[in-house]
């Protein structure tokens, strides 16, 4: 059996008490918790969170996503209840279990989740809901734009080079909108052949073309009530641009091979790495569609324009690998400085690929500048080299922030110095998490209640703990 410790969020349903007994019989360490104390002890480690489907299940799931970002969720449905599963909710769950069930089914479900092999899931990676990593001015501007436009239904056009994280922004826009309980449906317009794109977006009826053996929903229908993310919109053929424009204007469409009009309530978020104004001049993109999409543009900064965020990005990426039990690799300050001197043509995606490669080569080791791939060696300066035995800090980012080069001759008040460091790190965590206390507590590896006490201790302003 693949799981050891599970959290069971209790409701009034008898299903939870029955499930708790069965999980304990399966040798799981079951921790039960009421809905009103979910904020407490979020630093505890669990292999899965079980939630009984009840009246407020959607809000509970959203809270669980915030508090336990790397833990798979399992929705438990009472077979005797007439209440259906809310539309789109299964997109947030790692598995759905109808109760009562038999031993073999439940045990197989637990085992698959424990190995990360669930076959009944459409899991969104939890890290995609995180705010943009970094504290640079460019990221702060982008984060503010997301906060301003997310609550509205305005069409958003995300512009930026490949690998900058445009889909991360799109998913944040969806998550912080009123549509976040509905589906988020991405489609890469550049990866689908032009002759198939219409069927992919609008669906088709049986017999509409050769190979259409059954009717099929399109992405617009799948995203009903939610957000449709049109990635690489600049690669969409002109013929499809005309049809998309009509949908944006009239909010209706027909499946391929059908004359039945389907009305849709979908928010459009588009993205491209191309300069659409230049594409218009070359007659490769429709000007009227451009203005329809360009209601609220967000330009994503390239990584070379925010190199000061590299340490935070490295820490974030290595933390995710640790959470996925893929090693505990760390980078030295010298290695971090070498990465900050590189120009990153592949942006954050290139950095993520590098960190994953290093985690394979040094799964539980410390990576120095000399261990980086050859193309980074020209950016590693000799004065940055450091003996291995001196590298005892938990991660390179914290070393850079907290290290004291030499004790001042006149000495210092250690307690005051440590308090100042703690206060500053708490401020940074709040800024990184847009003021959400639970998120900042996770980032600082402490309980939410402990962080609240420290906020009072240092007199931090209350508005700093307001979520977007």
mmCIF file of N, CA and C in Angstrom, residues 87-133:
data_model
loop_
_atom_site.group_PDB
_atom_site.id
_atom_site.type_symbol
_atom_site.label_atom_id
_atom_site.label_comp_id
_atom_site.label_asym_id
_atom_site.label_seq_id
_atom_site.Cartn_x
_atom_site.Cartn_y
_atom_site.Cartn_z
ATOM 1 N N UNK A 87 -19.520 20.680 -11.114
ATOM 2 C CA UNK A 87 -18.824 20.682 -12.394
ATOM 3 C C UNK A 87 -17.436 21.301 -12.237
ATOM 4 N N UNK A 88 -16.430 20.615 -12.762
ATOM 5 C CA UNK A 88 -15.072 21.120 -12.750
ATOM 6 C C UNK A 88 -14.297 20.818 -11.483
ATOM 7 N N UNK A 89 -15.015 20.330 -10.431
ATOM 8 C CA UNK A 89 -14.323 20.092 -9.166
ATOM 9 C C UNK A 89 -13.329 18.945 -9.271
ATOM 10 N N UNK A 90 -13.647 17.942 -10.099
ATOM 11 C CA UNK A 90 -12.728 16.814 -10.235
ATOM 12 C C UNK A 90 -11.397 17.231 -10.859
ATOM 13 N N UNK A 91 -11.374 18.445 -11.506
ATOM 14 C CA UNK A 91 -10.109 18.928 -12.053
ATOM 15 C C UNK A 91 -9.100 19.254 -10.964
ATOM 16 N N UNK A 92 -9.594 19.504 -9.753
ATOM 17 C CA UNK A 92 -8.710 19.858 -8.654
ATOM 18 C C UNK A 92 -8.344 18.655 -7.802
ATOM 19 N N UNK A 93 -8.921 17.495 -8.084
ATOM 20 C CA UNK A 93 -8.697 16.322 -7.244
ATOM 21 C C UNK A 93 -7.769 15.333 -7.932
ATOM 22 N N UNK A 94 -7.035 14.593 -7.120
ATOM 23 C CA UNK A 94 -6.176 13.544 -7.651
ATOM 24 C C UNK A 94 -6.949 12.261 -7.880
ATOM 25 N N UNK A 95 -8.069 12.103 -7.183
ATOM 26 C CA UNK A 95 -8.891 10.905 -7.357
ATOM 27 C C UNK A 95 -10.279 11.167 -6.800
ATOM 28 N N UNK A 96 -11.250 10.442 -7.323
ATOM 29 C CA UNK A 96 -12.633 10.496 -6.845
ATOM 30 C C UNK A 96 -13.050 9.081 -6.473
ATOM 31 N N UNK A 97 -13.525 8.904 -5.230
ATOM 32 C CA UNK A 97 -13.918 7.587 -4.733
ATOM 33 C C UNK A 97 -15.394 7.614 -4.374
ATOM 34 N N UNK A 98 -16.161 6.699 -4.934
ATOM 35 C CA UNK A 98 -17.583 6.562 -4.580
ATOM 36 C C UNK A 98 -17.692 5.634 -3.370
ATOM 37 N N UNK A 99 -18.363 6.103 -2.304
ATOM 38 C CA UNK A 99 -18.467 5.339 -1.057
ATOM 39 C C UNK A 99 -19.894 4.848 -0.854
ATOM 40 N N UNK A 100 -20.109 3.626 -0.417
ATOM 41 C CA UNK A 100 -19.088 2.657 -0.010
ATOM 42 C C UNK A 100 -18.402 1.999 -1.204
ATOM 43 N N UNK A 101 -17.178 1.529 -0.954
ATOM 44 C CA UNK A 101 -16.417 0.847 -1.978
ATOM 45 C C UNK A 101 -15.838 -0.428 -1.381
ATOM 46 N N UNK A 102 -15.186 -1.212 -2.192
ATOM 47 C CA UNK A 102 -14.610 -2.447 -1.664
ATOM 48 C C UNK A 102 -13.125 -2.266 -1.369
ATOM 49 N N UNK A 103 -12.588 -3.224 -0.661
ATOM 50 C CA UNK A 103 -11.195 -3.161 -0.205
ATOM 51 C C UNK A 103 -10.228 -3.032 -1.385
ATOM 52 N N UNK A 104 -10.438 -3.845 -2.404
ATOM 53 C CA UNK A 104 -9.494 -3.865 -3.532
ATOM 54 C C UNK A 104 -9.454 -2.515 -4.240
ATOM 55 N N UNK A 105 -10.632 -1.912 -4.452
ATOM 56 C CA UNK A 105 -10.694 -0.635 -5.154
ATOM 57 C C UNK A 105 -10.002 0.465 -4.366
ATOM 58 N N UNK A 106 -10.299 0.547 -3.073
ATOM 59 C CA UNK A 106 -9.695 1.592 -2.250
ATOM 60 C C UNK A 106 -8.191 1.389 -2.114
ATOM 61 N N UNK A 107 -7.783 0.160 -1.912
ATOM 62 C CA UNK A 107 -6.357 -0.120 -1.755
ATOM 63 C C UNK A 107 -5.594 0.213 -3.039
ATOM 64 N N UNK A 108 -6.178 -0.119 -4.196
ATOM 65 C CA UNK A 108 -5.530 0.202 -5.474
ATOM 66 C C UNK A 108 -5.438 1.710 -5.674
ATOM 67 N N UNK A 109 -6.500 2.425 -5.264
ATOM 68 C CA UNK A 109 -6.507 3.887 -5.383
ATOM 69 C C UNK A 109 -5.400 4.498 -4.528
ATOM 70 N N UNK A 110 -5.287 4.043 -3.284
ATOM 71 C CA UNK A 110 -4.251 4.551 -2.389
ATOM 72 C C UNK A 110 -2.863 4.255 -2.934
ATOM 73 N N UNK A 111 -2.695 3.081 -3.461
ATOM 74 C CA UNK A 111 -1.385 2.690 -3.971
ATOM 75 C C UNK A 111 -0.978 3.539 -5.163
ATOM 76 N N UNK A 112 -1.932 3.796 -6.059
ATOM 77 C CA UNK A 112 -1.632 4.610 -7.238
ATOM 78 C C UNK A 112 -1.293 6.042 -6.847
ATOM 79 N N UNK A 113 -2.043 6.594 -5.894
ATOM 80 C CA UNK A 113 -1.754 7.959 -5.456
ATOM 81 C C UNK A 113 -0.391 8.009 -4.781
ATOM 82 N N UNK A 114 -0.108 6.991 -3.974
ATOM 83 C CA UNK A 114 1.182 6.948 -3.293
ATOM 84 C C UNK A 114 2.350 6.890 -4.247
ATOM 85 N N UNK A 115 2.150 6.281 -5.402
ATOM 86 C CA UNK A 115 3.229 6.209 -6.403
ATOM 87 C C UNK A 115 3.129 7.316 -7.433
ATOM 88 N N UNK A 116 2.125 8.201 -7.267
ATOM 89 C CA UNK A 116 1.946 9.278 -8.235
ATOM 90 C C UNK A 116 1.470 8.773 -9.572
ATOM 91 N N UNK A 117 0.640 7.688 -9.587
ATOM 92 C CA UNK A 117 0.239 7.059 -10.843
ATOM 93 C C UNK A 117 -1.274 7.005 -11.001
ATOM 94 N N UNK A 118 -2.000 7.953 -10.388
ATOM 95 C CA UNK A 118 -3.453 7.911 -10.464
ATOM 96 C C UNK A 118 -3.920 8.006 -11.912
ATOM 97 N N UNK A 119 -4.850 7.138 -12.261
ATOM 98 C CA UNK A 119 -5.368 7.121 -13.632
ATOM 99 C C UNK A 119 -6.714 7.817 -13.741
ATOM 100 N N UNK A 120 -7.249 8.327 -12.617
ATOM 101 C CA UNK A 120 -8.563 8.958 -12.660
ATOM 102 C C UNK A 120 -8.449 10.452 -12.424
ATOM 103 N N UNK A 121 -7.292 11.022 -12.744
ATOM 104 C CA UNK A 121 -7.068 12.396 -12.359
ATOM 105 C C UNK A 121 -6.895 13.285 -13.572
ATOM 106 N N UNK A 122 -7.149 14.553 -13.303
ATOM 107 C CA UNK A 122 -6.748 15.616 -14.217
ATOM 108 C C UNK A 122 -6.118 16.676 -13.334
ATOM 109 N N UNK A 123 -4.975 16.325 -12.755
ATOM 110 C CA UNK A 123 -4.401 17.122 -11.689
ATOM 111 C C UNK A 123 -3.711 18.338 -12.267
ATOM 112 N N UNK A 124 -3.976 19.499 -11.684
ATOM 113 C CA UNK A 124 -3.210 20.681 -12.022
ATOM 114 C C UNK A 124 -2.033 20.759 -11.077
ATOM 115 N N UNK A 125 -0.835 20.883 -11.596
ATOM 116 C CA UNK A 125 0.302 20.979 -10.689
ATOM 117 C C UNK A 125 0.091 22.108 -9.692
ATOM 118 N N UNK A 126 0.180 21.842 -8.376
ATOM 119 C CA UNK A 126 -0.094 22.881 -7.387
ATOM 120 C C UNK A 126 0.788 24.100 -7.543
ATOM 121 N N UNK A 127 2.036 23.912 -7.997
ATOM 122 C CA UNK A 127 2.912 25.056 -8.092
ATOM 123 C C UNK A 127 2.412 26.079 -9.096
ATOM 124 N N UNK A 128 1.533 25.672 -10.010
ATOM 125 C CA UNK A 128 1.026 26.617 -10.991
ATOM 126 C C UNK A 128 0.106 27.654 -10.359
ATOM 127 N N UNK A 129 -0.365 27.376 -9.139
ATOM 128 C CA UNK A 129 -1.215 28.339 -8.472
ATOM 129 C C UNK A 129 -0.400 29.330 -7.657
ATOM 130 N N UNK A 130 0.904 29.120 -7.571
ATOM 131 C CA UNK A 130 1.725 30.004 -6.779
ATOM 132 C C UNK A 130 1.910 31.339 -7.482
ATOM 133 N N UNK A 131 2.128 32.370 -6.692
ATOM 134 C CA UNK A 131 2.428 33.655 -7.278
ATOM 135 C C UNK A 131 3.762 33.572 -8.002
ATOM 136 N N UNK A 132 4.000 34.543 -8.872
ATOM 137 C CA UNK A 132 5.260 34.570 -9.607
ATOM 138 C C UNK A 132 6.414 34.673 -8.620
ATOM 139 N N UNK A 133 7.432 33.872 -8.830
ATOM 140 C CA UNK A 133 8.580 33.870 -7.930
ATOM 141 C C UNK A 133 9.482 35.055 -8.241
#
